Amino acid sequence: MGVRYFDEWVDKERLVKHGPLHFLKNSVIGIDAAYFLKQFIYESVLTALGGSPIALEAIANAVKNLQDAGIGLHFVFNGLQYGKMEDPLAKSTFINSQNHAAFTRYEGGQPEMAKRDFKLLVEPKLDEFSGTLKMVLHNLSIPFTVAPYSALAQLVYYEKHPNQYIDAVYGPSELFCFGVDKLITNFSDLLPKDHSDKVAITDPSPSLERIQFLWIDRSSCLRALGNIHSQVFTEALTLTGAAKFLDTFPPLLENAVYKQSGMIRDAVNLLVSTRGNVAQLCAQYADPILRDVWLDKYKQVMTTIKHHVIITAEGDIETLDKEQAPVDTHDCIGLRLPEELYMYLSRGMIGTRVLNWLSRGEIVVPAPLAGADAQVCQDFIKSQLDPLRRQAICLLTDGLHRYYPRADFKTKLWFEKSSEDIFKPVNVVPSPKQVASKWNVRTDLIKEAMFENLQPGTLSFAVRTLHDARFSKRTITPKGKGDKVMSSVSQFRNENNSWQPLKKIEELLANSVWQLLQLRGFVNELHELTTWGKVLESALIAVGDGKELQEAVFLAIELLRFGVLNADTMFQGYQGTPVKGSVSDRALCMLVSRVASIGRLRHEPKGYRGPLSRSLLAYHSMISSLQAGLRDLLEMNLVAMFLEGNVDRDRNDWMDLSLGLPFHEVFSCGLGIATLNYLDQLETHGDPTVEATHKITREKAQGWFRHSEFTASLEDAFKLWDAVYIGVKDARDLVDDRKLWDNTDQWLAQRR
């Protein structure tokens, strides 16, 4: 992140200035969310565990301390992908290969080197952690915006606006390319790094008088380079290269190792020699790739910077400097989507994944963190999850211009880059929109169904309310006139017989989850629970009213239906599997651990300190892929209701809607690792079936998993197992390896 070698150059030229934090009092700082996460995510093994960050203490402290200093904050998140991507799968393939190498070091007895390698992989995935930061900000009542595309362009728009919505910008050096004049780069105590009295903005209650803000201004940079024109500075930064935009201009790389801090000056000299004509500069070199391919990319990048797309303060989507923008700007940024979708995105109601598919006409399925080479993982993600991806696209396109349902969508997978599976949403049958069209249940009916403190929008509420056949029949609530069940919808029309849109948040959440149940086959067209729906009901009753455990149970039942929740050797050669006991013991331990991997490890908001498992991470990749597909369906159910005019749009609870839907947060495989280590280590401390052995193993395990609530987490894992096992028993012949589950439950009962 940042212009290459920019930090080295400003340090050499001593261009970084600093001032006390109180200088910023009563001002509003616009913050690039990805840059903020890079600065304050203190977790080095995120890609070794999967899931969302758990070390949120530093992030929350930094936000609170800035607020305590009297500074207003407005975060801006990156939106849709922009620019032409030669290989949209390149980044995930690279992360997968580097994660593999880091695990090889870890398993080879080099944990510190592996930790360093894992940490390097956090930055490329920062945008994937945006949901966690949005949740933190929402809980702290901090405003944020999701940009249509680049957060950098959005921040500069806010700063340059006549109303000056923000007074300063905190972010990476690429912001200078977009025209920012002054840039805050850090908040820090100026004492040496290893000084015992040094304080940090992430401390719980630091002395704010000691904190300085570090900043750089454009005018100082221009003077340091010989009073060059501002446009030359922007072009020089682009030539130097930035990960967000363009590779470094190849001739600048000669001897770059020895003169990194001088590369920006070299770029300026090259531009001055050709009076700023980059085409003429490229023509001086014999390399045809430089003259054609690199130059074309450069032109696209400069167009993207100058004519980026932002969302205005009034909510309109606009192209910067629109009057001068070329007609093919969309080739440089991306296909322009209906403005309504950008609005839902900007408020945090939905994520970017399905919108990116829509914008590019491609469903890109990236390589998982582990297990990418395993046939079972490839088959599961390619074939078994494909209907979920297609349903999500269909739900979105059905409410848009007729071009979209009839457009071709290509599916690209990391292991079949040359193969392209093409479909049109209009040809998907049955139509997801039609399947889910009869869920318009109102608050009055929802209140009748509420019991046992179950909240609308939770999975238990959605499933258990349909147990009553009389109630389920009344939930058939189509929007159109002339439906056979008009008696149940008459209450939704006013005296003029016009349709009244859904308004309350519980209506939207409940109907979205009910729609998911029908799309996934847990509910039939009569809104009755199917056989698998009744299995799910039994498991949810057993697990209780905890939202996180409910979601884990749902995922487990889905994995059972797909036939991948078992003890098979799925990932040949992967370490991190049980090693103690007989072959049978190890298989049973693996099944319990895979179930536990679906749940959440109770952990303090600090970095994870414990063992790793490549095998469980690979299995977790399948879990997280399924969860992403289910979340896509929930979000598109919600969007479809808005696009169809079924919902009152005059509201401010956008983020509450997002957080109210299931599967917002992806848990790591930490609970599976903890369960595996406990069960596998029992024999080390004596008879694994004796209570005294259980006690000493739990005590020892707390030391292996520092900052965790180990015993409580283990009880969650066993509670999850019990609920899933009840579902297995109710499923009867629907589960092929029922005997394995019976044996595992008996085995586990002696080791709890």
Short mmCIF file of C-alpha atoms in Angstrom, two decimals, residues 357 363 385-395 409 411 421-425 428 432 633:
data_model
loop_
_atom_site.label_atom_id
_atom_site.label_comp_id
_atom_site.label_asym_id
_atom_site.label_seq_id
_atom_site.Cartn_x
_atom_site.Cartn_y
_atom_site.Cartn_z
CA TRP A 357 -19.94 -10.01 -10.54
CA ILE A 363 -18.35 -14.71 -11.26
CA LEU A 385 -22.01 -24.06 -4.39
CA ASP A 386 -22.65 -22.99 -7.98
CA PRO A 387 -26.47 -22.90 -7.55
CA LEU A 388 -26.07 -20.41 -4.69
CA ARG A 389 -23.98 -18.09 -6.85
CA ARG A 390 -26.46 -18.27 -9.72
CA GLN A 391 -29.43 -17.67 -7.43
CA ALA A 392 -27.73 -14.58 -5.99
CA ILE A 393 -27.15 -13.10 -9.46
CA CYS A 394 -30.72 -13.92 -10.49
CA LEU A 395 -32.22 -12.23 -7.42
CA PHE A 409 -22.21 -14.36 -16.97
CA THR A 411 -17.78 -18.37 -13.99
CA ASP A 421 -18.97 -21.73 -17.69
CA ILE A 422 -21.47 -19.27 -19.21
CA PHE A 423 -25.13 -18.80 -18.26
CA LYS A 424 -27.91 -16.21 -18.50
CA PRO A 425 -29.84 -15.41 -15.29
CA VAL A 428 -32.08 -20.29 -14.38
CA PRO A 432 -35.34 -17.54 -7.43
CA LEU A 633 -28.46 -14.89 -0.90
#
